[in-house]
Amino acid sequence: MISLSRTEIEALIDLRNIAPAIEDAYRAASAGEVNLPPVGHITFPDLNADCHIKYGHLSGNESFVIKVATGFPTNTAQDLETGNGLVLVMSAKTGAVQAVLHDEMLLTDVRTGIGGAIASRALARSDSQCVLIVGTGPQAQRQIEAHAALMPNPLRFELWGRNANRAGELVETLSKEFDVNNAKDLEKATKRADIIVTATGATAPLIHSDWVKAGTHITAVGADAPGKQELDPALVARADLIAVDLVLQCLDHGEISHAFQAGLIRANDIIELGALLDSPQSGRSTDEQITLVDLTGIAAQDIAIASSILDAHAK
Amino acid sequence: MISLSRTEIEALIDLRNIAPAIEDAYRAASAGEVNLPPVGHITFPDLNADCHIKYGHLSGNESFVIKVATGFPTNTAQDLETGNGLVLVMSAKTGAVQAVLHDEMLLTDVRTGIGGAIASRALARSDSQCVLIVGTGPQAQRQIEAHAALMPNPLRFELWGRNANRAGELVETLSKEFDVNNAKDLEKATKRADIIVTATGATAPLIHSDWVKAGTHITAVGADAPGKQELDPALVARADLIAVDLVLQCLDHGEISHAFQAGLIRANDIIELGALLDSPQSGRSTDEQITLVDLTGIAAQDIAIASSILDAHAK
């Protein structure tokens, strides 16, 4: 039985190695090759906290994966991370526990970053250079890391956050490693961006449709629960191509649910990222199109990253 | 973070110490003080195997518990146990992982044994001496251990199994520690028994109503899934008092579901074990009554035993 600490897991992470496994996971999920039972959920109403249990099995895999992830917003008062948990890798042949990955949410953060970059790589213009990151949470860094590692061209990043101080501090830290600047004005930064990545917990639109220039690609990872929203529904309706990780989940939980429920888009207008990766001809066809990928996160990604970490550990 | 192996956990088990916590868990479950979300479930149809995820939180507890239990019947061909898994203890204050108990099903087996003995103690005649154990699986030993530890009087056990060879071997092993004999004839043994504990995976009745003498107590732990059955429905209907761990679960999954679905008993005829423990006057009132407890297992027991093990570890 393997037990790895967060530090040990961190040392095994190689974004370029993990990305193909996560692409395969999207493909398998869209092809119906992943058994993904309903997510388990327990709440702690007094603390506005909860625990999610995502689990599933990819057809033919020797292992299956159970991810336990907690969210306790009150942790910030004790200067603790709000996200925590672990990933169990279990034998699909004997039911034995093969590994406990004490990642404390690290793998979820990393796979979400990689998912965002895969989405941008699939649909953004190939000459994209300027990436606007909206948000100052853990995903701001993860999306920058993953886009820098996985996009074909060198990128320059701008970062904007609702909390200007936090945005400034984060840019100062990240600029040691990446070409990243503080975007003071969201409207102007939106107009400059080739790629926009929204990663906030906002509950009202931040990005307005008329700020977005033709040819922009948007990857929305923030809105992963009912009630959250980062994009103007008119922008969702204006998009020439909309992709999601899982249609059923996104129509209910995701960013696009608002436009869908308002009747501005139809389920048939949406393609799954896995199907898109399988048939690139269904992707962007002109440099003028606006493309949008809405990601809410699926257990297939957790399976892929856990397997990748164990493979790296075995080497 | 605490991580304990099966061997380390085994050394911390004290049935008499754990029993009061499990009694409290039954009480709390019946009083609606345990948040028990629906059980998670993933199947591996090619192997007739599955994994259950039971989890919950007892109001006011500092921790909550997630139990992952797998059942892979094909393991026997490799001389491996069919049950496996672990128990996670998580902070209900911060969401952090407090302990990983690598019990490989041990705690489920032990808590089920204790639950059976608590049920028998609550309803059997106080002068009960002869206990018939029906079954040769892990619960045969667990029920004997727990009844011997928790019942007020010294007991003698008889054991009967559908596989006579296995029954003989098991009796030989257990008789080193307990007063246990091989019951060759189930009908005769049933007629001798003061307490009957059924713990098989049978799918048709083994114990017939006219074999059971007045004053007998029956604890049925085997039938924990739809389709399983150990008792003649006429015997269930004949019982003067029927208790269960969780009414809703037992009407659907349990031994008594057959009699319920045949219209022989009503939901109102059934009391929950937790309520019974809280009001002993609702228990057995004469030495002639036949009493029956049907147990299907609840996550509240898992919470209780995990907490007890961590308490013992802390000492």
XYZ file of C-alpha atoms in Angstrom:
630
model
C 0.000 0.000 0.000
C 1.371 3.373 -1.062
C 0.846 6.463 1.076
C 2.093 9.782 -0.232
C 2.109 13.165 1.474
C 1.246 16.399 -0.296
C 4.942 17.241 -0.531
C 5.766 13.858 -2.052
C 2.891 14.206 -4.530
C 3.981 17.712 -5.479
C 7.434 16.403 -6.431
C 5.832 13.886 -8.825
C 3.712 16.420 -10.727
C 4.716 17.078 -14.324
C 1.981 19.013 -16.119
C 3.099 17.922 -19.603
C 3.046 14.254 -18.572
C -0.339 14.445 -16.880
C -2.128 16.412 -19.654
C -2.429 13.487 -22.153
C -4.015 11.324 -19.437
C -6.529 14.064 -18.676
C -7.303 14.499 -22.386
C -7.940 10.740 -22.561
C -10.203 11.052 -19.516
C -12.312 13.709 -21.254
C -12.520 11.485 -24.344
C -13.520 8.439 -22.282
C -16.149 10.411 -20.327
C -17.728 11.684 -23.561
C -17.621 8.172 -25.046
C -19.490 6.777 -22.029
C -16.520 4.648 -20.978
C -16.371 5.948 -17.422
C -18.677 4.706 -14.682
C -19.325 7.891 -12.685
C -21.959 7.336 -9.962
C -23.688 10.355 -8.432
C -21.411 12.533 -6.292
C -21.717 11.945 -2.529
C -22.305 15.037 -0.429
C -22.486 15.871 3.258
C -23.005 19.354 4.620
C -22.097 21.136 7.841
C -24.634 23.959 7.750
C -23.347 25.766 10.856
C -20.012 26.356 9.114
C -21.379 26.697 5.565
C -19.025 23.776 4.893
C -19.292 20.542 2.974
C -17.586 17.384 1.792
C -17.893 15.921 -1.697
C -17.080 12.344 -2.609
C -16.403 11.878 -6.333
C -15.646 8.374 -7.529
C -15.593 6.357 -10.671
C -14.023 3.715 -12.824
C -12.665 4.005 -16.330
C -13.536 0.842 -18.335
C -10.698 -1.653 -18.344
C -8.585 0.220 -15.752
C -6.987 -1.950 -13.078
C -7.867 0.698 -10.479
C -10.760 2.886 -9.509
C -10.559 6.182 -7.656
C -12.442 7.790 -4.780
C -11.777 11.464 -4.114
C -12.821 13.041 -0.826
C -12.745 16.837 -0.946
C -13.822 19.181 1.836
C -14.572 22.896 1.688
C -14.564 24.766 5.001
C -14.643 28.524 4.319
C -14.250 29.294 8.042
C -10.709 27.849 7.880
C -9.441 31.194 6.609
C -9.998 32.651 10.097
C -7.436 30.127 11.385
C -5.115 30.823 8.449
C -5.771 27.306 7.074
C -6.562 26.369 3.466
C -10.316 26.027 2.900
C -9.939 22.939 0.670
C -8.709 19.618 2.006
C -9.066 15.892 1.523
C -7.408 12.921 -0.123
C -7.584 10.563 -3.081
C -7.909 6.783 -2.691
C -6.771 4.466 -5.454
C -8.436 1.063 -5.151
C -7.920 -2.169 -7.082
C -10.748 -2.885 -9.525
C -9.606 -6.527 -9.434
C -9.633 -7.212 -5.670
C -11.109 -4.133 -3.948
C -7.897 -3.594 -1.980
C -6.626 -0.108 -1.189
C -3.610 0.483 -3.448
C -2.750 4.030 -2.487
C -3.767 6.900 -0.256
C -2.766 10.203 -1.807
C -2.842 12.815 0.958
C -2.956 15.630 -1.548
C -4.995 18.071 0.590
C -6.764 19.303 -2.594
C -3.516 19.719 -4.592
C -4.488 17.203 -7.294
C -7.926 18.774 -7.752
C -6.293 22.183 -8.136
C -3.724 20.857 -10.620
C -6.157 18.806 -12.716
C -8.515 21.801 -12.906
C -5.598 23.928 -14.139
C -4.662 21.329 -16.733
C -8.316 21.000 -17.796
C -8.464 24.755 -18.386
C -5.311 24.727 -20.498
C -6.512 21.716 -22.514
C -9.743 23.598 -23.191
C -7.874 26.745 -24.279
C -5.458 24.742 -26.443
C -8.390 23.010 -28.158
C -10.231 26.199 -29.122
C -8.106 29.354 -28.835
C -6.554 30.931 -31.946
C -3.139 29.373 -32.487
C -1.504 32.843 -32.419
C -2.997 33.698 -29.009
C -0.510 35.562 -26.813
C -2.367 37.583 -24.188
C -4.197 35.626 -21.473
C -6.427 37.437 -18.974
C -6.858 35.559 -15.691
C -9.891 36.689 -13.687
C -9.620 35.705 -10.016
C -7.060 35.565 -7.222
C -7.804 32.134 -5.724
C -5.683 28.986 -6.095
C -6.860 28.569 -9.700
C -5.260 31.845 -10.778
C -1.805 30.313 -10.280
C -2.847 26.833 -11.512
C -4.302 28.189 -14.754
C -1.190 30.283 -15.404
C 1.097 27.303 -14.727
C -0.924 24.985 -16.952
C -1.402 27.474 -19.805
C 2.321 28.314 -19.728
C 3.213 24.612 -19.833
C 0.672 23.380 -22.372
C -0.063 26.175 -24.873
C 2.107 26.133 -27.998
C 3.271 29.798 -27.893
C 4.950 31.879 -25.196
C 2.199 33.757 -23.354
C 1.905 36.963 -21.430
C -0.651 37.026 -18.628
C -2.725 39.778 -17.106
C -4.448 39.170 -13.798
C -7.483 40.952 -12.425
C -9.262 40.293 -9.131
C -12.216 41.765 -7.316
C -9.850 42.304 -4.392
C -7.250 44.660 -5.881
C -4.772 44.217 -3.014
C -4.788 40.454 -3.317
C -4.390 40.715 -7.086
C -1.365 42.993 -6.635
C 0.282 40.645 -4.136
C -0.370 37.586 -6.278
C 1.062 39.237 -9.401
C 4.178 40.182 -7.433
C 4.665 36.528 -6.412
C 3.855 34.964 -9.780
C 5.889 37.476 -11.804
C 9.059 35.867 -10.416
C 8.299 32.871 -12.636
C 5.869 34.071 -15.312
C 5.291 37.092 -17.559
C 2.319 38.378 -15.586
C 1.007 41.892 -14.993
C -1.693 43.391 -12.868
C -4.745 44.349 -14.960
C -6.132 47.394 -13.180
C -9.175 47.823 -15.441
C -11.167 44.695 -16.238
C -12.942 46.202 -19.265
C -9.690 47.320 -20.916
C -7.948 44.034 -20.099
C -10.872 42.076 -21.562
C -10.566 44.074 -24.790
C -6.828 43.217 -25.012
C -7.178 39.484 -24.227
C -6.895 36.662 -26.769
C -7.811 34.163 -24.067
C -9.889 34.859 -20.948
C -9.857 32.429 -18.043
C -12.492 33.112 -15.382
C -11.793 31.461 -12.041
C -13.737 33.324 -9.381
C -16.565 32.381 -7.051
C -18.673 35.251 -8.440
C -22.451 35.048 -8.365
C -23.087 37.841 -10.900
C -21.536 38.458 -14.331
C -18.057 40.053 -14.349
C -17.310 39.918 -18.099
C -19.725 41.813 -20.342
C -20.413 40.746 -23.870
C -19.538 44.049 -25.568
C -16.063 44.073 -23.955
C -15.037 40.881 -25.756
C -13.354 41.235 -29.161
C -13.937 38.862 -32.091
C -11.681 35.814 -32.015
C -11.451 35.613 -28.222
C -11.461 32.288 -26.476
C -12.948 32.003 -22.971
C -12.348 29.181 -20.508
C -14.721 29.456 -17.521
C -13.743 27.297 -14.541
C -15.119 29.297 -11.615
C -18.846 28.619 -11.777
C -19.072 24.997 -10.669
C -22.200 25.117 -8.542
C -25.758 26.363 -8.942
C -25.952 30.116 -8.295
C -22.408 30.938 -9.431
C -21.938 33.103 -12.522
C -19.013 34.942 -14.143
C -20.146 35.700 -17.706
C -22.866 37.899 -19.177
C -25.517 35.471 -20.551
C -25.481 37.611 -23.741
C -21.807 36.658 -24.139
C -22.665 32.976 -23.760
C -25.388 33.404 -26.389
C -22.934 35.293 -28.665
C -20.308 32.507 -28.560
C -19.933 30.717 -31.898
C -18.892 27.496 -30.231
C -19.628 26.260 -26.709
C -17.923 23.221 -25.199
C -18.267 21.715 -21.716
C -16.739 18.796 -19.840
C -20.104 17.119 -19.155
C -23.310 18.450 -20.742
C -25.740 17.271 -18.064
C -23.628 18.687 -15.227
C -23.034 22.032 -16.961
C -26.691 22.623 -17.830
C -27.420 22.364 -14.134
C -24.274 23.528 -12.300
C -22.214 25.466 -14.739
C -21.657 28.944 -16.084
C -23.816 28.268 -19.128
C -26.802 27.127 -17.057
C -27.967 30.766 -16.813
C -28.076 31.239 -20.591
C -29.607 27.784 -21.012
C -32.343 28.422 -18.460
C -33.070 31.797 -20.079
C -33.580 30.000 -23.403
C -30.605 31.781 -25.051
C -28.821 28.537 -25.939
C -29.992 24.970 -26.524
C -28.412 21.743 -25.260
C -27.842 20.801 -28.912
C -25.606 23.864 -29.343
C -23.095 22.406 -26.885
C -20.297 19.950 -27.603
C -18.398 17.959 -24.986
C -14.671 18.618 -24.711
C -13.947 14.884 -25.094
C -15.855 14.762 -28.399
C -14.071 17.928 -29.527
C -10.648 16.428 -28.766
C -11.658 13.371 -30.777
C -12.720 15.414 -33.819
C -10.714 18.659 -34.038
C -12.640 19.570 -37.234
C -15.609 20.369 -34.977
C -13.518 23.097 -33.290
C -12.701 26.695 -34.261
C -13.065 27.287 -38.013
C -12.201 31.030 -38.319
C -10.042 33.544 -36.458
C -13.129 35.687 -35.830
C -15.147 33.179 -33.828
C -15.721 33.565 -30.133
C -15.276 30.205 -28.397
C -16.231 29.252 -24.858
C -15.478 26.236 -22.697
C -17.367 25.834 -19.407
C -15.761 23.378 -17.001
C -17.313 22.080 -13.779
C -14.849 19.228 -13.106
C -15.441 15.500 -13.501
C -14.162 12.462 -11.575
C -12.592 11.138 -14.793
C -9.953 13.876 -14.352
C -9.319 12.719 -10.783
C -8.870 9.142 -11.998
C -6.408 10.312 -14.655
C -4.242 12.448 -12.380
C -4.152 9.856 -9.586
C -3.007 7.200 -12.068
C -0.377 9.565 -13.481
C 1.012 10.259 -9.998
C 1.215 6.545 -9.211
C 2.929 5.888 -12.565
C 5.471 8.606 -11.803
C 5.973 7.169 -8.300
C 6.594 3.687 -9.741
C 9.389 4.958 -12.023
C -2.622 12.554 10.835
C -3.023 9.072 12.271
C -2.647 6.006 10.067
C -3.287 2.591 11.608
C -2.865 -0.843 10.062
C -5.336 -3.684 10.549
C -2.980 -5.250 13.087
C -2.672 -2.003 15.050
C -6.450 -1.543 14.994
C -7.015 -5.132 16.138
C -4.867 -4.489 19.209
C -7.062 -1.503 20.159
C -10.381 -3.391 20.001
C -12.158 -3.957 23.304
C -15.723 -5.122 22.711
C -16.943 -4.016 26.141
C -15.545 -0.515 25.615
C -16.960 -0.128 22.117
C -20.474 -1.438 22.871
C -21.725 1.650 24.782
C -20.641 3.889 21.876
C -22.550 1.680 19.432
C -25.616 1.724 21.678
C -25.406 5.524 21.680
C -25.122 5.444 17.900
C -28.362 3.442 17.616
C -30.050 5.895 19.971
C -28.796 8.898 18.012
C -29.842 7.364 14.662
C -33.370 6.709 15.968
C -33.533 10.234 17.410
C -32.620 11.744 14.037
C -29.332 13.117 15.363
C -27.160 11.540 12.677
C -26.773 13.009 9.217
C -26.591 9.879 7.042
C -26.597 10.757 3.320
C -27.490 8.044 0.788
C -24.880 5.282 0.513
C -22.520 5.624 -2.464
C -22.205 2.561 -4.658
C -20.084 1.497 -7.615
C -20.296 -1.909 -9.257
C -17.880 -4.094 -11.220
C -20.368 -6.314 -13.038
C -17.766 -8.595 -14.679
C -16.619 -9.721 -11.219
C -20.006 -9.479 -9.483
C -18.140 -7.064 -7.191
C -18.926 -3.703 -5.671
C -17.807 -0.889 -3.423
C -20.027 0.887 -0.891
C -19.297 4.272 0.610
C -21.158 4.879 3.875
C -20.656 8.221 5.565
C -22.258 10.437 8.101
C -21.986 12.870 10.951
C -23.351 12.580 14.448
C -24.649 15.987 15.637
C -22.083 17.823 17.692
C -19.231 15.368 17.003
C -15.873 16.940 16.225
C -15.352 14.340 13.493
C -17.261 12.727 10.690
C -16.585 9.330 9.174
C -16.398 7.929 5.650
C -16.257 4.158 5.301
C -15.176 2.578 2.029
C -15.989 -1.140 1.857
C -15.426 -3.409 -1.123
C -16.835 -6.874 -1.798
C -15.033 -8.974 -4.425
C -16.321 -12.589 -4.254
C -13.746 -13.694 -6.861
C -10.987 -13.002 -4.285
C -11.588 -16.438 -2.765
C -10.026 -18.019 -5.874
C -6.790 -16.172 -4.948
C -7.181 -17.096 -1.292
C -7.835 -13.439 -0.404
C -10.579 -12.067 1.847
C -13.603 -10.904 -0.162
C -14.157 -7.793 1.978
C -11.706 -4.926 2.059
C -11.505 -1.168 2.489
C -10.771 1.523 5.041
C -12.353 4.086 7.331
C -11.544 7.800 7.128
C -12.038 10.048 10.138
C -12.335 13.690 9.089
C -12.565 16.884 11.126
C -16.068 18.347 11.165
C -14.422 21.670 12.124
C -11.831 22.037 9.339
C -12.400 19.207 6.840
C -8.879 17.871 7.424
C -8.181 14.135 7.407
C -7.602 13.124 11.025
C -7.088 9.398 10.593
C -6.957 6.638 8.012
C -7.931 3.322 9.575
C -6.729 0.585 7.230
C -9.045 -1.948 8.824
C -9.629 -4.064 5.663
C -13.253 -4.648 6.806
C -12.300 -5.585 10.394
C -14.246 -2.704 11.981
C -17.370 -3.484 9.943
C -17.157 -7.113 11.024
C -16.636 -6.164 14.687
C -19.349 -3.498 14.820
C -21.810 -5.914 13.191
C -20.950 -8.499 15.855
C -21.436 -5.945 18.613
C -24.706 -4.779 17.061
C -25.992 -8.357 17.110
C -25.074 -8.833 20.763
C -26.629 -5.486 21.732
C -29.834 -6.607 19.995
C -29.831 -9.975 21.784
C -29.055 -8.338 25.139
C -31.946 -5.926 24.668
C -34.577 -8.571 23.934
C -33.502 -12.128 24.864
C -34.726 -13.725 28.095
C -32.268 -12.864 30.863
C -31.782 -16.610 31.603
C -30.795 -17.396 27.993
C -27.961 -19.908 27.799
C -28.007 -21.688 24.457
C -27.161 -19.616 21.363
C -27.513 -21.103 17.897
C -25.302 -19.459 15.297
C -26.443 -20.087 11.721
C -23.653 -19.482 9.193
C -19.927 -20.077 8.782
C -18.758 -16.718 7.416
C -16.793 -14.056 9.346
C -19.939 -13.103 11.320
C -20.164 -16.555 12.934
C -17.007 -15.810 14.917
C -17.833 -12.120 15.453
C -21.291 -12.868 16.827
C -19.900 -15.514 19.202
C -17.165 -13.130 20.404
C -19.612 -10.276 20.952
C -22.339 -12.378 22.590
C -19.758 -13.975 24.912
C -18.406 -10.543 25.861
C -21.658 -8.617 26.194
C -24.411 -10.999 27.396
C -24.870 -11.173 31.159
C -24.702 -14.991 31.550
C -22.147 -17.579 30.455
C -23.326 -18.972 27.121
C -22.940 -22.184 25.212
C -22.998 -21.953 21.445
C -24.094 -24.317 18.719
C -23.061 -23.620 15.145
C -24.750 -24.836 11.992
C -23.746 -24.086 8.401
C -25.031 -25.067 4.992
C -21.501 -26.299 4.296
C -21.068 -29.020 6.939
C -17.304 -29.338 6.418
C -16.747 -25.626 6.933
C -18.962 -25.697 10.023
C -16.936 -28.569 11.477
C -13.609 -26.818 10.858
C -14.861 -23.519 12.291
C -16.193 -25.192 15.444
C -12.833 -26.896 15.914
C -11.062 -23.532 15.754
C -13.528 -21.581 17.890
C -13.884 -24.277 20.545
C -10.336 -23.474 21.697
C -11.706 -20.226 23.105
C -15.483 -20.682 23.442
C -17.990 -23.339 24.507
C -19.145 -24.119 20.983
C -20.436 -27.336 19.416
C -21.317 -28.378 15.921
C -25.097 -28.562 15.427
C -25.586 -31.360 12.938
C -29.369 -30.965 12.602
C -30.699 -27.435 12.157
C -34.274 -28.291 13.166
C -33.228 -29.930 16.436
C -30.742 -27.169 17.216
C -33.404 -24.530 16.569
C -35.707 -26.279 19.037
C -32.968 -26.200 21.712
C -31.945 -22.561 21.208
C -32.796 -19.643 23.505
C -31.176 -17.228 21.073
C -30.794 -17.732 17.325
C -28.376 -15.582 15.349
C -28.691 -15.915 11.565
C -25.653 -14.736 9.643
C -25.713 -16.352 6.217
C -26.062 -15.045 2.686
C -29.097 -17.285 2.145
C -31.756 -16.311 -0.377
C -34.458 -18.691 0.898
C -35.711 -19.365 4.451
C -33.513 -21.632 6.607
C -35.389 -21.360 9.922
C -39.014 -22.530 9.878
C -41.605 -21.072 12.178
C -42.776 -24.359 13.771
C -39.196 -25.215 14.823
C -38.957 -22.167 17.091
C -40.028 -22.573 20.728
C -41.854 -19.918 22.733
C -39.523 -17.425 24.411
C -36.851 -17.574 21.722
C -35.014 -14.445 20.647
C -33.750 -14.134 17.056
C -31.111 -11.702 15.821
C -30.950 -11.724 12.016
C -27.843 -10.057 10.573
C -27.342 -11.953 7.324
C -30.025 -10.530 5.052
C -28.713 -7.036 4.358
C -29.614 -6.669 0.704
C -32.731 -7.127 -1.430
C -33.228 -10.793 -2.337
C -31.555 -12.242 0.765
C -33.699 -14.200 3.237
C -33.002 -16.474 6.233
C -36.326 -16.671 8.117
C -39.709 -18.134 7.255
C -42.049 -15.113 6.755
C -44.536 -16.956 9.006
C -41.937 -16.758 11.788
C -41.547 -13.023 11.241
C -45.334 -12.677 11.407
C -45.419 -14.828 14.568
C -42.865 -12.675 16.420
C -44.393 -10.731 19.314
C -41.881 -7.931 18.982
C -39.864 -6.859 15.950
C -37.016 -4.382 16.168
C -34.660 -3.105 13.445
C -31.710 -0.726 13.254
C -33.355 1.552 10.673
C -37.004 1.056 9.660
C -36.766 2.492 6.164
C -33.678 0.427 5.298
C -35.097 -2.807 6.721
C -38.445 -2.552 4.946
C -36.511 -2.442 1.701
C -33.251 -4.386 2.273
C -33.747 -6.534 5.317
C -34.967 -9.896 6.433
C -38.368 -8.561 7.354
C -38.961 -6.992 3.930
C -40.402 -10.301 2.704
C -43.055 -10.456 5.443
C -43.724 -6.725 5.023
C -44.169 -6.981 1.269
C -46.468 -10.001 1.755
C -48.647 -7.893 4.057
C -47.922 -10.110 7.109
C -46.522 -7.232 9.204
C -47.030 -3.468 9.157
C -44.365 -0.755 9.471
C -46.134 0.343 12.670
C -45.434 -3.068 14.208
C -41.690 -2.368 14.114
C -39.613 -0.490 16.677
C -36.105 0.849 16.108
C -33.354 -0.580 18.272
C -32.309 2.930 19.336
C -35.814 3.700 20.589
C -35.929 0.339 22.369
C -32.629 1.038 24.132
C -34.046 4.380 25.246
C -37.229 2.829 26.665
C -36.574 -0.726 27.907
C -40.243 -0.956 28.959
C -41.099 -1.305 25.268
C -39.050 -4.535 25.169
C -39.842 -8.124 26.134
C -42.679 -8.352 28.684
C -43.023 -12.140 29.190
C -40.752 -15.181 28.969
C -43.050 -16.694 26.333
C -42.685 -13.992 23.700
C -40.762 -14.524 20.504
C -38.619 -11.488 19.762
C -36.797 -10.619 16.540
C -34.208 -8.006 15.645
C -33.363 -7.490 11.987
C -30.100 -5.616 11.406
C -28.848 -4.284 8.069
C -26.031 -2.077 9.374
C -25.932 1.715 9.596
C -23.120 4.237 9.217
C -23.790 5.476 12.771
C -22.148 2.234 13.961
C -19.123 2.948 11.789
C -18.860 6.428 13.277
C -19.035 4.982 16.790
C -16.432 2.281 16.343
C -13.990 4.556 14.499
C -14.234 7.113 17.326
C -13.746 4.372 19.931
C -10.600 3.128 18.176
C -9.158 6.647 18.017
C -9.981 7.191 21.694
C -8.201 3.953 22.573
C -5.245 4.973 20.396
C -5.006 8.348 22.166
C -4.710 6.684 25.579
